[in-house]
Coordinates of N, CA and C and ligand atoms in Angstrom, one line a residue:
M44 N 13.3 -14.2 -15.2 CA 12.2 -12.8 -15.4 C 12.3 -11.9 -16.6
I45 N 11.2 -11.9 -16.9 CA 11.4 -10.7 -18.1 C 10.9 -9.4 -17.8
K46 N 11.4 -8.5 -18.1 CA 10.7 -7.4 -17.6 C 10.2 -6.6 -19.1
K47 N 9.0 -6.8 -18.9 CA 8.1 -6.1 -20.3 C 8.6 -4.7 -20.5
K48 N 8.3 -3.9 -21.7 CA 8.7 -2.6 -22.1 C 8.5 -1.7 -21.0
S49 N 6.4 -2.1 -20.8 CA 6.5 -0.9 -19.6 C 5.9 -1.5 -18.7
T50 N 6.5 -2.4 -18.3 CA 6.0 -3.0 -16.7 C 6.2 -1.4 -15.6
P51 N 4.9 -1.7 -15.1 CA 4.7 -0.4 -14.2 C 6.2 -0.6 -13.0
N52 N 6.8 0.4 -12.3 CA 7.8 0.7 -11.5 C 6.9 0.6 -10.0
H53 N 5.6 1.0 -10.1 CA 4.8 0.9 -8.6 C 4.0 0.5 -8.9
V54 N 2.8 -0.3 -8.4 CA 1.7 -0.8 -8.3 C 0.8 -0.6 -6.9
A55 N 0.1 0.1 -6.9 CA -0.8 0.3 -5.5 C -1.7 -0.8 -5.9
I56 N -2.3 -1.2 -4.6 CA -3.5 -2.1 -4.5 C -4.4 -1.7 -3.7
I57 N -5.7 -1.4 -3.5 CA -6.7 -1.3 -2.5 C -7.4 -2.6 -2.4
M58 N -7.3 -3.2 -1.5 CA -7.4 -4.9 -1.3 C -8.6 -4.8 -1.0
D59 N -9.9 -5.3 -1.6 CA -11.2 -5.0 -1.2 C -12.1 -6.1 -1.2
G60 N -13.2 -6.3 -0.3 CA -14.0 -7.4 -0.7 C -13.9 -8.3 0.4
N61 N -12.6 -8.3 1.5 CA -12.4 -9.7 2.6 C -13.9 -10.0 3.2
G62 N -15.1 -8.9 3.2 CA -16.2 -9.1 4.0 C -17.2 -10.0 3.1
R63 N -17.5 -9.4 1.8 CA -18.6 -9.8 0.6 C -17.9 -11.2 0.4
W64 N -16.3 -11.6 0.6 CA -15.7 -12.8 0.4 C -16.6 -14.2 1.6
A65 N -16.4 -13.2 2.4 CA -16.8 -14.4 3.8 C -18.5 -14.6 3.8
L66 N -19.0 -13.7 3.1 CA -20.3 -13.5 2.8 C -21.1 -14.6 2.5
K67 N -20.2 -14.5 1.4 CA -20.5 -15.5 0.1 C -20.1 -16.9 -0.1
N68 N -19.1 -17.4 1.0 CA -18.4 -18.3 1.6 C -19.2 -19.0 2.5
G69 N -20.1 -18.2 3.3 CA -21.1 -18.6 4.5 C -19.8 -18.3 5.6
K70 N -18.3 -17.7 5.8 CA -17.9 -17.6 7.0 C -17.9 -16.3 7.7
T71 N -17.2 -15.9 8.5 CA -17.4 -14.8 9.2 C -16.6 -13.5 8.8
R72 N -16.3 -12.4 8.9 CA -15.7 -11.7 8.5 C -14.1 -11.5 8.8
K73 N -14.2 -12.1 9.6 CA -12.9 -12.2 10.5 C -12.1 -13.4 9.5
A74 N -12.7 -14.3 9.1 CA -12.2 -15.3 8.4 C -12.0 -15.0 6.8
G75 N -12.7 -13.8 6.5 CA -12.6 -13.1 5.2 C -11.1 -12.6 5.6
H76 N -11.1 -11.8 6.5 CA -9.5 -11.2 6.8 C -8.5 -12.0 6.6
R77 N -8.9 -13.3 7.4 CA -7.7 -14.1 6.9 C -7.2 -14.8 5.8
A78 N -8.7 -14.9 5.1 CA -8.0 -15.1 3.4 C -7.4 -14.2 2.5
G79 N -7.9 -12.9 3.2 CA -7.5 -11.8 2.6 C -5.9 -11.5 2.9
S80 N -5.8 -12.3 4.1 CA -4.0 -11.9 4.6 C -3.2 -12.9 3.3
K81 N -4.2 -14.4 3.5 CA -3.2 -15.1 2.7 C -2.7 -15.2 1.4
N82 N -3.3 -14.1 0.6 CA -2.9 -13.9 -0.5 C -2.1 -12.6 -0.8
V83 N -1.7 -12.4 0.4 CA -1.3 -11.2 0.3 C 0.6 -11.8 -0.4
M84 N 1.2 -12.9 0.3 CA 2.4 -12.6 -0.3 C 2.3 -13.3 -1.2
S85 N 1.4 -14.2 -1.8 CA 1.3 -14.5 -3.3 C 1.5 -13.4 -4.2
I86 N 0.8 -12.3 -4.0 CA 0.5 -11.3 -5.1 C 2.0 -10.5 -4.9
I87 N 2.6 -10.5 -3.6 CA 3.9 -9.9 -3.5 C 4.4 -10.5 -4.4
E88 N 4.4 -12.2 -4.1 CA 5.2 -12.6 -5.2 C 5.1 -12.3 -6.9
A89 N 4.0 -12.4 -6.9 CA 3.8 -12.2 -8.2 C 4.1 -11.0 -9.2
A90 N 4.2 -10.3 -8.3 CA 4.8 -8.3 -8.3 C 6.1 -8.6 -8.7
C91 N 6.9 -9.4 -7.7 CA 8.3 -10.0 -8.4 C 8.7 -10.5 -9.4
E92 N 7.9 -11.3 -9.7 CA 8.0 -12.1 -10.8 C 7.6 -10.8 -12.3
E93 N 6.8 -10.3 -11.9 CA 6.9 -9.4 -13.3 C 7.9 -8.4 -13.2
G94 N 8.8 -8.1 -12.0 CA 9.8 -7.1 -11.9 C 8.8 -5.9 -11.9
I95 N 8.7 -5.5 -10.7 CA 7.6 -4.4 -10.2 C 8.9 -4.2 -8.9
K96 N 9.1 -2.9 -8.9 CA 10.0 -2.9 -7.9 C 9.4 -2.4 -6.6
Y97 N 8.0 -1.4 -6.6 CA 7.4 -1.2 -5.5 C 6.2 -1.8 -5.6
I98 N 5.6 -2.5 -4.3 CA 4.0 -2.3 -4.4 C 3.7 -2.0 -3.0
T99 N 2.5 -0.9 -3.3 CA 1.8 -0.6 -1.8 C 0.1 -1.3 -1.6
L100 N 0.3 -1.8 -0.3 CA -1.0 -2.3 -0.1 C -1.5 -1.8 0.9
Y101 N -2.6 -1.4 0.4 CA -4.0 -0.4 1.8 C -4.5 -1.8 2.9
A102 N -3.6 -1.7 3.9 CA -4.1 -2.5 4.7 C -5.1 -1.9 5.7
F103 N -5.0 -0.9 6.2 CA -5.6 0.1 7.5 C -6.0 1.2 6.9
S104 N -7.5 1.9 6.9 CA -7.8 3.3 6.4 C -7.6 4.0 7.7
T105 N -7.7 5.0 7.6 CA -8.2 5.8 8.9 C -9.2 5.7 8.9
E106 N -9.8 5.7 8.3 CA -11.6 5.3 8.5 C -12.3 4.0 9.0
N107 N -11.0 2.5 8.9 CA -11.2 1.7 9.5 C -11.4 1.5 11.1
W108 N -11.1 2.7 11.6 CA -11.3 2.9 13.3 C -13.1 2.9 13.5
K109 N -13.5 3.2 12.3 CA -15.1 3.0 12.5 C -15.8 1.4 12.5
R110 N -15.1 0.4 12.5 CA -15.2 -1.0 12.6 C -15.2 -1.4 13.9
P111 N -16.2 -2.6 14.3 CA -16.4 -2.8 15.6 C -14.5 -3.6 16.2
E112 N -14.9 -3.4 17.3 CA -13.5 -3.8 18.3 C -12.5 -5.1 17.8
D113 N -14.0 -5.8 17.8 CA -13.4 -7.3 17.3 C -12.9 -7.7 16.2
E114 N -13.3 -6.8 15.1 CA -12.8 -6.9 13.8 C -11.4 -6.1 13.6
K115 N -11.5 -4.9 14.2 CA -10.3 -4.4 14.3 C -9.2 -4.9 15.1
K116 N -9.5 -5.8 16.7 CA -8.4 -6.7 16.7 C -8.2 -7.7 15.7
A117 N -8.8 -8.5 15.5 CA -9.0 -9.3 14.5 C -7.5 -9.3 13.3
L118 N -7.6 -7.8 12.7 CA -7.0 -7.3 11.5 C -5.6 -6.7 12.3
F119 N -5.3 -6.4 13.6 CA -3.8 -6.4 14.1 C -3.3 -7.1 14.8
N120 N -4.1 -8.5 14.7 CA -3.9 -9.6 15.0 C -3.0 -10.6 13.8
L121 N -3.9 -10.1 12.7 CA -3.6 -10.6 11.3 C -2.3 -10.0 10.8
L122 N -1.7 -8.8 11.0 CA -0.8 -8.0 10.7 C 0.6 -8.8 11.3
S123 N 0.1 -8.7 12.6 CA 1.2 -9.1 13.7 C 1.5 -11.0 13.0
E124 N 0.5 -11.9 12.7 CA 1.0 -12.9 12.4 C 1.9 -13.2 10.7
F125 N 1.1 -11.8 9.8 CA 1.5 -11.9 8.7 C 3.6 -11.8 9.0
Y126 N 3.8 -10.7 9.7 CA 5.3 -10.2 10.0 C 6.0 -11.5 10.8
K127 N 5.5 -12.1 11.5 CA 6.3 -13.1 12.3 C 6.3 -14.8 11.4
K128 N 5.3 -14.5 10.7 CA 5.2 -16.0 9.7 C 6.4 -15.6 8.4
E129 N 5.9 -14.4 7.9 CA 7.1 -14.4 6.6 C 8.0 -13.8 6.7
I130 N 8.7 -13.4 8.0 CA 9.6 -12.3 8.0 C 11.0 -13.1 7.1
D131 N 11.4 -14.6 7.5 CA 12.2 -15.3 7.1 C 12.4 -15.1 5.6
R132 N 11.1 -15.5 5.0 CA 10.7 -15.3 3.7 C 11.4 -14.2 2.7
L133 N 10.5 -12.7 3.6 CA 11.0 -11.6 3.0 C 12.6 -11.5 3.2
I134 N 13.1 -11.7 4.3 CA 14.8 -11.7 3.9 C 15.5 -12.5 3.0
K135 N 15.2 -13.6 2.8 CA 15.5 -14.5 1.7 C 15.5 -14.0 0.4
N136 N 13.8 -13.5 0.5 CA 14.1 -13.0 -1.5 C 14.7 -11.5 -1.3
N137 N 14.9 -10.9 -0.6 CA 15.2 -9.7 -0.6 C 14.2 -8.8 -1.0
I138 N 13.4 -8.8 -0.2 CA 12.0 -7.9 -0.2 C 12.3 -7.4 1.1
L139 N 12.2 -5.6 0.9 CA 12.2 -5.0 1.8 C 10.5 -4.5 2.6
I140 N 10.7 -4.0 3.7 CA 9.6 -3.9 4.0 C 9.3 -2.4 4.6
K141 N 8.4 -1.0 4.1 CA 8.1 0.1 4.4 C 6.8 0.4 5.1
H142 N 6.6 1.2 5.4 CA 5.0 1.4 6.1 C 4.6 3.2 5.7
I143 N 3.6 3.1 5.2 CA 3.0 4.6 5.2 C 1.6 4.5 6.4
G144 N 1.6 6.2 6.9 CA 0.4 6.0 7.8 C 1.0 6.2 9.2
D145 N 0.2 6.3 10.2 CA 0.4 6.3 11.7 C 0.5 5.6 12.8
I146 N 0.9 4.6 12.6 CA 0.7 3.5 13.3 C 0.7 3.5 14.7
S147 N 1.5 4.8 15.5 CA 1.2 5.0 16.8 C -0.1 4.7 17.4
K148 N -1.4 4.6 16.8 CA -2.1 4.3 17.3 C -2.5 2.5 17.4
F149 N -1.5 2.0 17.0 CA -2.2 0.7 16.9 C -1.3 -0.1 18.4
P150 N -1.8 -1.3 18.9 CA -1.7 -1.6 19.8 C 0.0 -1.9 20.1
K151 N 0.8 -1.9 21.1 CA 2.0 -1.5 21.5 C 2.9 -2.8 20.7
Q152 N 2.1 -4.0 20.8 CA 2.8 -5.1 20.2 C 3.0 -5.2 18.9
T153 N 1.6 -4.6 18.2 CA 1.8 -4.6 16.8 C 2.3 -3.6 16.3
Q154 N 2.8 -2.6 16.7 CA 4.0 -1.7 16.6 C 5.2 -2.0 16.8
N155 N 5.6 -2.6 17.6 CA 6.7 -3.5 17.8 C 7.2 -4.4 16.7
I156 N 6.4 -5.3 16.7 CA 6.2 -6.0 15.5 C 7.0 -5.9 14.0
I157 N 6.1 -4.3 13.6 CA 6.0 -3.6 12.3 C 7.1 -2.8 12.4
R158 N 7.8 -2.4 13.5 CA 9.1 -1.8 13.7 C 10.0 -2.8 13.5
E159 N 10.0 -3.8 14.1 CA 11.4 -4.9 13.7 C 11.4 -5.4 12.5
T160 N 10.6 -5.9 12.2 CA 10.2 -6.3 10.4 C 10.7 -5.3 9.5
E161 N 10.5 -4.1 9.9 CA 11.1 -2.6 8.9 C 12.6 -2.8 9.0
E162 N 13.2 -2.7 10.7 CA 14.6 -3.0 10.5 C 15.1 -3.8 10.2
K163 N 14.5 -5.4 10.3 CA 14.9 -6.1 9.6 C 15.4 -6.3 7.9
T164 N 14.1 -5.9 7.7 CA 14.2 -5.7 5.7 C 15.2 -4.8 5.6
S165 N 15.4 -3.5 5.9 CA 16.2 -2.4 6.1 C 17.5 -2.5 5.5
A166 N 18.3 -3.8 6.5 CA 19.6 -4.0 5.9 C 19.7 -4.7 4.5
L167 N 18.9 -4.8 4.2 CA 18.9 -5.5 2.4 C 18.9 -4.2 1.4
S168 N 18.8 -3.3 1.9 CA 18.4 -1.9 0.8 C 19.6 -2.0 0.0
E169 N 20.9 -2.8 0.1 CA 21.4 -2.5 -1.0 C 21.2 -3.5 -2.4
N170 N 20.5 -4.5 -1.7 CA 20.4 -5.5 -2.9 C 18.4 -5.8 -2.9
T171 N 17.6 -4.7 -2.9 CA 16.4 -4.7 -2.9 C 15.6 -5.3 -4.1
K172 N 14.8 -6.5 -4.0 CA 14.7 -7.2 -5.1 C 12.8 -6.8 -5.6
I173 N 12.4 -6.3 -4.4 CA 11.0 -5.4 -4.3 C 10.7 -4.6 -3.1
T174 N 10.4 -3.3 -3.2 CA 10.0 -2.8 -1.7 C 8.3 -3.0 -1.6
V175 N 8.3 -3.3 -0.6 CA 6.8 -3.4 -0.4 C 6.0 -2.4 0.9
I176 N 5.3 -1.9 0.5 CA 5.1 -0.5 1.7 C 3.2 -0.9 2.0
I177 N 3.0 -1.3 3.3 CA 2.0 -1.2 4.2 C 1.6 -0.4 4.3
A178 N 0.1 0.3 4.0 CA -0.2 1.3 4.3 C -1.4 1.1 5.4
L179 N -0.6 1.5 6.6 CA -1.4 1.4 7.8 C -2.0 2.7 8.5
N180 N -3.2 2.5 9.1 CA -3.9 4.1 9.9 C -3.5 5.2 8.4
Y181 N -3.3 4.6 7.5 CA -3.4 5.9 6.7 C -4.1 6.4 5.8
G182 N -4.0 7.5 5.3 CA -5.4 8.3 4.8 C -4.6 9.6 4.4
T183 N -5.3 9.8 3.2 CA -4.3 11.2 2.5 C -4.5 12.5 3.5
Y184 N -6.0 12.8 4.1 CA -5.9 13.9 5.2 C -5.1 13.8 5.6
D185 N -5.0 12.5 6.7 CA -4.2 12.5 7.9 C -2.8 12.9 7.3
E186 N -2.3 12.2 6.4 CA -1.0 12.4 5.8 C -0.7 13.8 5.5
V187 N -1.7 14.9 5.3 CA -0.8 16.0 4.4 C -1.3 16.8 6.5
K188 N -1.9 16.2 7.2 CA -2.0 17.2 8.0 C -0.9 16.8 8.5
R189 N -0.4 15.7 8.8 CA 1.2 15.7 9.6 C 2.0 16.4 8.8
G190 N 2.0 16.3 7.8 CA 2.7 16.7 7.2 C 3.1 18.0 6.5
L191 N 1.8 19.1 6.9 CA 1.8 20.4 7.1 C 2.2 20.9 8.5
I192 N 2.0 20.1 9.5 CA 2.7 20.4 10.7 C 4.3 20.1 10.6
K193 N 4.9 19.3 10.1 CA 6.3 19.1 9.8 C 7.0 20.3 9.2
F194 N 5.8 20.8 8.3 CA 6.1 21.8 7.2 C 6.5 23.1 8.0
Y195 N 5.1 23.3 8.9 CA 5.5 24.6 9.7 C 6.7 24.5 10.6
E196 N 6.9 23.7 11.2 CA 8.0 23.6 12.0 C 9.0 23.9 11.2
D197 N 9.6 23.5 10.0 CA 10.6 23.4 9.0 C 10.6 25.2 8.3
V198 N 9.3 25.6 8.8 CA 9.6 27.2 8.3 C 9.9 28.1 9.6
K199 N 9.5 27.7 10.5 CA 9.5 28.2 12.2 C 10.9 28.0 12.5
S200 N 11.6 27.0 11.8 CA 13.0 27.1 12.2 C 14.1 27.2 11.5
D201 N 13.7 27.8 10.0 CA 14.3 28.9 8.8 C 15.0 27.3 8.0
K202 N 14.6 26.0 8.1 CA 15.3 24.9 7.2 C 14.3 24.9 6.1
I203 N 13.1 26.0 5.9 CA 12.9 25.8 4.4 C 12.4 27.3 4.4
D204 N 12.5 27.6 3.1 CA 12.5 29.3 3.1 C 11.1 29.4 2.1
I205 N 10.3 29.8 2.4 CA 8.8 29.9 1.4 C 9.1 30.1 0.7
S206 N 10.0 31.0 -0.1 CA 9.9 31.8 -1.6 C 10.7 31.0 -2.5
S207 N 11.3 29.5 -1.9 CA 11.7 28.6 -2.5 C 10.5 27.2 -3.1
I208 N 9.5 27.3 -2.5 CA 8.4 26.5 -2.9 C 8.1 26.3 -4.0
E209 N 8.3 24.6 -4.5 CA 7.8 24.9 -5.5 C 6.4 23.6 -5.8
E210 N 6.3 23.5 -6.8 CA 4.7 22.3 -6.7 C 4.8 21.1 -6.4
T211 N 6.1 20.8 -6.2 CA 6.4 19.4 -5.5 C 6.9 19.2 -4.4
T212 N 6.8 20.6 -3.7 CA 7.5 20.5 -2.5 C 6.8 19.8 -1.5
I213 N 5.2 19.7 -1.5 CA 4.4 19.1 -1.1 C 4.8 17.7 -0.4
L214 N 5.1 17.1 -1.8 CA 5.6 15.7 -1.9 C 6.6 15.3 -0.9
N215 N 7.5 16.1 -0.5 CA 8.9 15.7 0.2 C 8.3 16.1 1.6
Y216 N 7.1 16.5 1.7 CA 6.1 16.4 3.6 C 5.1 15.1 3.3
L217 N 5.4 14.1 2.5 CA 3.9 12.9 2.6 C 5.0 12.0 3.1
D218 N 4.0 11.1 3.5 CA 4.7 9.6 4.0 C 5.4 9.0 2.9
T219 N 5.4 9.3 1.6 CA 5.9 8.6 1.1 C 7.1 9.5 0.2
K220 N 7.7 10.3 1.0 CA 8.6 11.2 0.1 C 9.7 10.6 -0.5
E221 N 10.7 9.1 -0.4 CA 11.6 8.5 -0.5 C 10.7 7.1 -2.0
I222 N 9.8 7.4 -1.7 CA 9.0 6.4 -2.6 C 8.4 7.0 -4.4
P223 N 8.7 6.5 -5.4 CA 8.1 6.9 -6.8 C 6.4 6.8 -6.4
N224 N 5.9 7.9 -7.6 CA 4.3 7.9 -7.4 C 3.9 6.4 -8.3
P225 N 2.7 6.2 -7.6 CA 2.4 4.8 -8.5 C 1.8 4.8 -10.0
D226 N 2.3 3.7 -11.0 CA 2.0 4.0 -12.4 C 0.7 3.5 -12.2
L227 N 0.5 1.9 -11.4 CA -1.1 1.6 -12.0 C -1.2 1.5 -10.0
L228 N -2.6 1.5 -10.3 CA -3.7 1.6 -9.1 C -4.8 0.9 -9.1
I229 N -4.8 -0.9 -8.3 CA -5.5 -1.6 -8.4 C -6.9 -1.5 -7.8
R230 N -7.7 -1.2 -7.9 CA -9.3 -2.0 -7.0 C -9.7 -3.0 -7.0
T231 N -9.8 -3.8 -5.9 CA -10.5 -4.9 -6.3 C -12.2 -5.0 -5.8
S232 N -13.1 -5.9 -6.1 CA -14.4 -5.8 -5.4 C -15.2 -5.2 -6.2
G233 N -15.0 -4.7 -7.1 CA -16.1 -4.0 -7.8 C -16.4 -2.6 -7.5
E234 N -15.6 -2.0 -6.4 CA -16.1 -0.6 -5.8 C -14.9 0.6 -7.4
Y235 N -15.7 1.2 -7.2 CA -15.0 2.5 -8.0 C -14.6 3.8 -6.9
R236 N -14.3 3.5 -6.7 CA -13.8 4.9 -5.4 C -11.9 4.6 -5.2
I237 N -11.4 5.7 -4.5 CA -10.4 5.7 -4.2 C -10.0 5.7 -2.5
S238 N -11.1 5.8 -1.9 CA -11.5 6.0 -0.6 C -9.6 6.8 0.3
N239 N -9.4 8.0 0.0 CA -8.4 8.7 0.7 C -6.6 8.0 0.5
F240 N -6.8 7.4 -0.6 CA -5.5 6.7 -0.7 C -4.7 7.3 -1.6
L241 N -3.6 7.5 -1.2 CA -2.1 8.1 -2.1 C -3.1 9.2 -3.2
L242 N -4.1 10.1 -2.4 CA -4.5 11.2 -3.5 C -4.0 12.3 -3.9
L243 N -2.7 12.8 -3.5 CA -1.9 13.3 -3.8 C -0.6 12.7 -5.1
Q244 N -0.8 11.3 -4.6 CA 0.4 10.5 -5.5 C -0.3 9.9 -6.8
I245 N -1.5 10.5 -7.1 CA -2.4 9.3 -8.2 C -2.6 10.1 -9.2
A246 N -2.3 11.5 -9.1 CA -2.5 12.3 -9.8 C -2.4 11.8 -11.2
Y247 N -1.5 11.3 -12.0 CA -1.1 10.7 -13.4 C -1.3 9.1 -13.5
T248 N -1.7 8.7 -12.3 CA -1.6 7.1 -12.0 C -2.6 6.3 -12.9
E249 N -2.3 5.2 -13.7 CA -3.4 4.3 -14.6 C -4.1 3.9 -13.3
L250 N -5.5 3.8 -13.7 CA -6.5 3.0 -12.6 C -6.9 1.5 -13.2
Y251 N -7.1 0.7 -12.6 CA -7.6 -0.6 -12.9 C -8.4 -1.3 -11.8
F252 N -9.9 -1.6 -12.2 CA -11.1 -1.8 -11.3 C -11.5 -3.4 -11.8
T253 N -11.3 -4.3 -10.8 CA -11.7 -5.8 -10.9 C -12.9 -6.0 -10.3
D254 N -14.2 -7.0 -10.6 CA -15.0 -7.2 -9.7 C -14.3 -8.5 -8.5
T255 N -13.2 -8.8 -9.1 CA -12.8 -9.6 -8.5 C -12.7 -9.3 -6.8
L256 N -13.1 -10.4 -5.7 CA -12.7 -9.7 -4.3 C -11.6 -10.4 -4.0
W257 N -10.7 -9.2 -3.2 CA -9.8 -9.7 -2.6 C -8.8 -11.1 -2.6
P258 N -9.7 -12.1 -1.4 CA -9.2 -13.2 -1.4 C -8.8 -13.7 -2.6
D259 N -10.1 -13.7 -3.9 CA -10.0 -14.6 -5.1 C -9.1 -13.8 -5.7
F260 N -8.3 -12.8 -5.7 CA -7.7 -11.9 -6.9 C -6.1 -12.9 -6.9
S261 N -6.3 -13.6 -7.7 CA -4.9 -14.5 -8.3 C -4.0 -14.0 -8.6
K262 N -2.8 -14.6 -8.8 CA -1.6 -14.3 -9.5 C -1.7 -13.6 -11.1
E263 N -2.6 -14.9 -11.4 CA -3.3 -14.7 -12.9 C -4.2 -13.5 -13.3
E264 N -4.8 -13.0 -12.4 CA -5.5 -11.6 -12.5 C -4.5 -10.3 -12.1
F265 N -3.5 -11.0 -11.8 CA -2.6 -9.6 -11.4 C -1.8 -9.2 -12.4
T266 N -1.6 -10.6 -13.5 CA -1.0 -10.2 -14.5 C -1.9 -9.6 -15.6
K267 N -3.0 -10.2 -15.3 CA -3.9 -9.3 -16.5 C -4.0 -7.9 -15.9
A268 N -4.0 -7.6 -15.0 CA -4.0 -5.9 -14.5 C -2.7 -5.3 -15.1
I269 N -1.5 -6.1 -15.0 CA -0.5 -5.5 -15.5 C -0.3 -5.1 -17.0
D270 N -1.0 -6.4 -17.4 CA -0.9 -6.2 -19.1 C -2.0 -5.5 -19.5
S271 N -3.0 -5.2 -18.8 CA -4.1 -4.0 -19.0 C -3.0 -3.0 -19.4
Y272 N -2.4 -2.4 -18.2 CA -1.5 -1.0 -18.3 C -0.2 -1.1 -19.2
T273 N 0.4 -2.5 -19.9 CA 1.2 -2.2 -20.7 C 0.6 -1.6 -22.0
K274 N -0.7 -2.0 -22.1 CA -1.3 -2.0 -23.5 C -1.6 0.1 -23.5
R275 N -1.6 1.0 -22.3 CA -2.5 2.2 -22.1 C -1.2 3.0 -22.4
E276 N -1.6 4.3 -23.2 CA -0.3 5.4 -23.5 C -0.7 6.4 -22.2
R277 N 0.5 6.5 -21.7 CA 0.4 7.4 -20.8 C 0.8 8.9 -21.3
R278 N 0.1 9.9 -21.6 CA 0.0 11.4 -21.7 C 1.1 12.3 -21.0
Y279 N 0.4 11.9 -19.7 CA 1.0 12.8 -18.7 C 0.3 14.4 -19.2
G280 N -0.9 14.6 -19.8 CA -1.3 15.7 -19.9 C -1.0 16.4 -21.4
G281 N -0.2 15.5 -22.1 CA 0.5 15.9 -23.3 C 0.0 15.6 -24.4
I282 N 0.4 15.5 -25.9 CA -0.3 14.3 -26.3 C 0.5 13.4 -27.2
S283 N 0.1 12.5 -27.8 CA 0.9 11.5 -28.5 C 2.1 11.8 -29.3
S284 N 3.0 11.1 -29.2 CA 4.5 11.2 -29.5 C 4.4 10.4 -30.9
Ligands
FPP498 C1 -11.2 -4.6 3.0 O1 -12.2 -5.8 3.1 C2 -10.0 -4.8 3.3 C3 -9.4 -4.1 5.2 C4 -10.3 -3.0 5.5 C5 -8.4 -5.1 5.2 C6 -7.0 -5.6 4.4 C7 -6.5 -6.3 5.4 C8 -5.9 -7.7 4.8 C9 -5.9 -7.9 3.3 C10 -5.2 -8.6 5.8 C11 -3.9 -8.2 6.4 C12 -2.9 -7.5 5.6 C13 -1.4 -7.8 5.4 C14 -0.6 -6.8 4.5 C15 -1.0 -8.7 5.9 P1 -13.5 -5.3 3.2 O2 -13.9 -5.6 5.1 O3 -13.8 -3.7 3.3 O4 -14.3 -6.0 2.4 P2 -16.1 -5.8 2.0 O5 -15.9 -4.3 1.6 O6 -16.4 -6.8 1.4 O7 -16.5 -5.6 3.7

């Protein structure tokens, strides 16, 4: 594996278009999500091959609760299936799994398997090849709400002194506190929105949009997105050096 000069350290993906893929292929939405789920491991592998250290995948947003019951159930089942099927491969390949978002509203069985996978792969932290962060019942507004409650508790119990607050203090109260901010954000399916995803963490992230629907987003397409990133100049509000 050759690490390109400016390979992104952290790539975040909004995996969009499962429903339209299903429509296009004369299948049910459930089948669309199944096809999307199948693609997840392949893109994780591609990220490993590119030398990327963190990948965050938006699998269920706080707004996705508005979907029909049977679709949500299918998504929870797919998640459980994914972890059950892939756990051995994740461990064998030193892939660490983490989650962001509030999973307490998920069915108990799904919560258990999510926690189990996180625990089993956390033993790998010494020798991690890539950290995969799955965003589940995640949305920035909810993340900030939970962070503010924690912050208030820390101020009340004198764990934090208001006068020592810095610009970046808020980052310590987010679900991503131990994770570097994304360098590249990809959204599939031709939608040009961020949809409540990592809004505070992507202040200086490069954005990449593609018309390809998530189940069709191949390793080659992923490499194309990384290549586009490597050609960009990041100035963080400064000027070219
Ligand atoms: C967006 O497509 C996709 C989702 C809301 C769910 C993403 C879930 C997966 C890819 C499968 C499970 C994930 C893992 C990590 C195993 P959409 O339904 O909004 O598509 P549409 O806009 O075309 O209707």
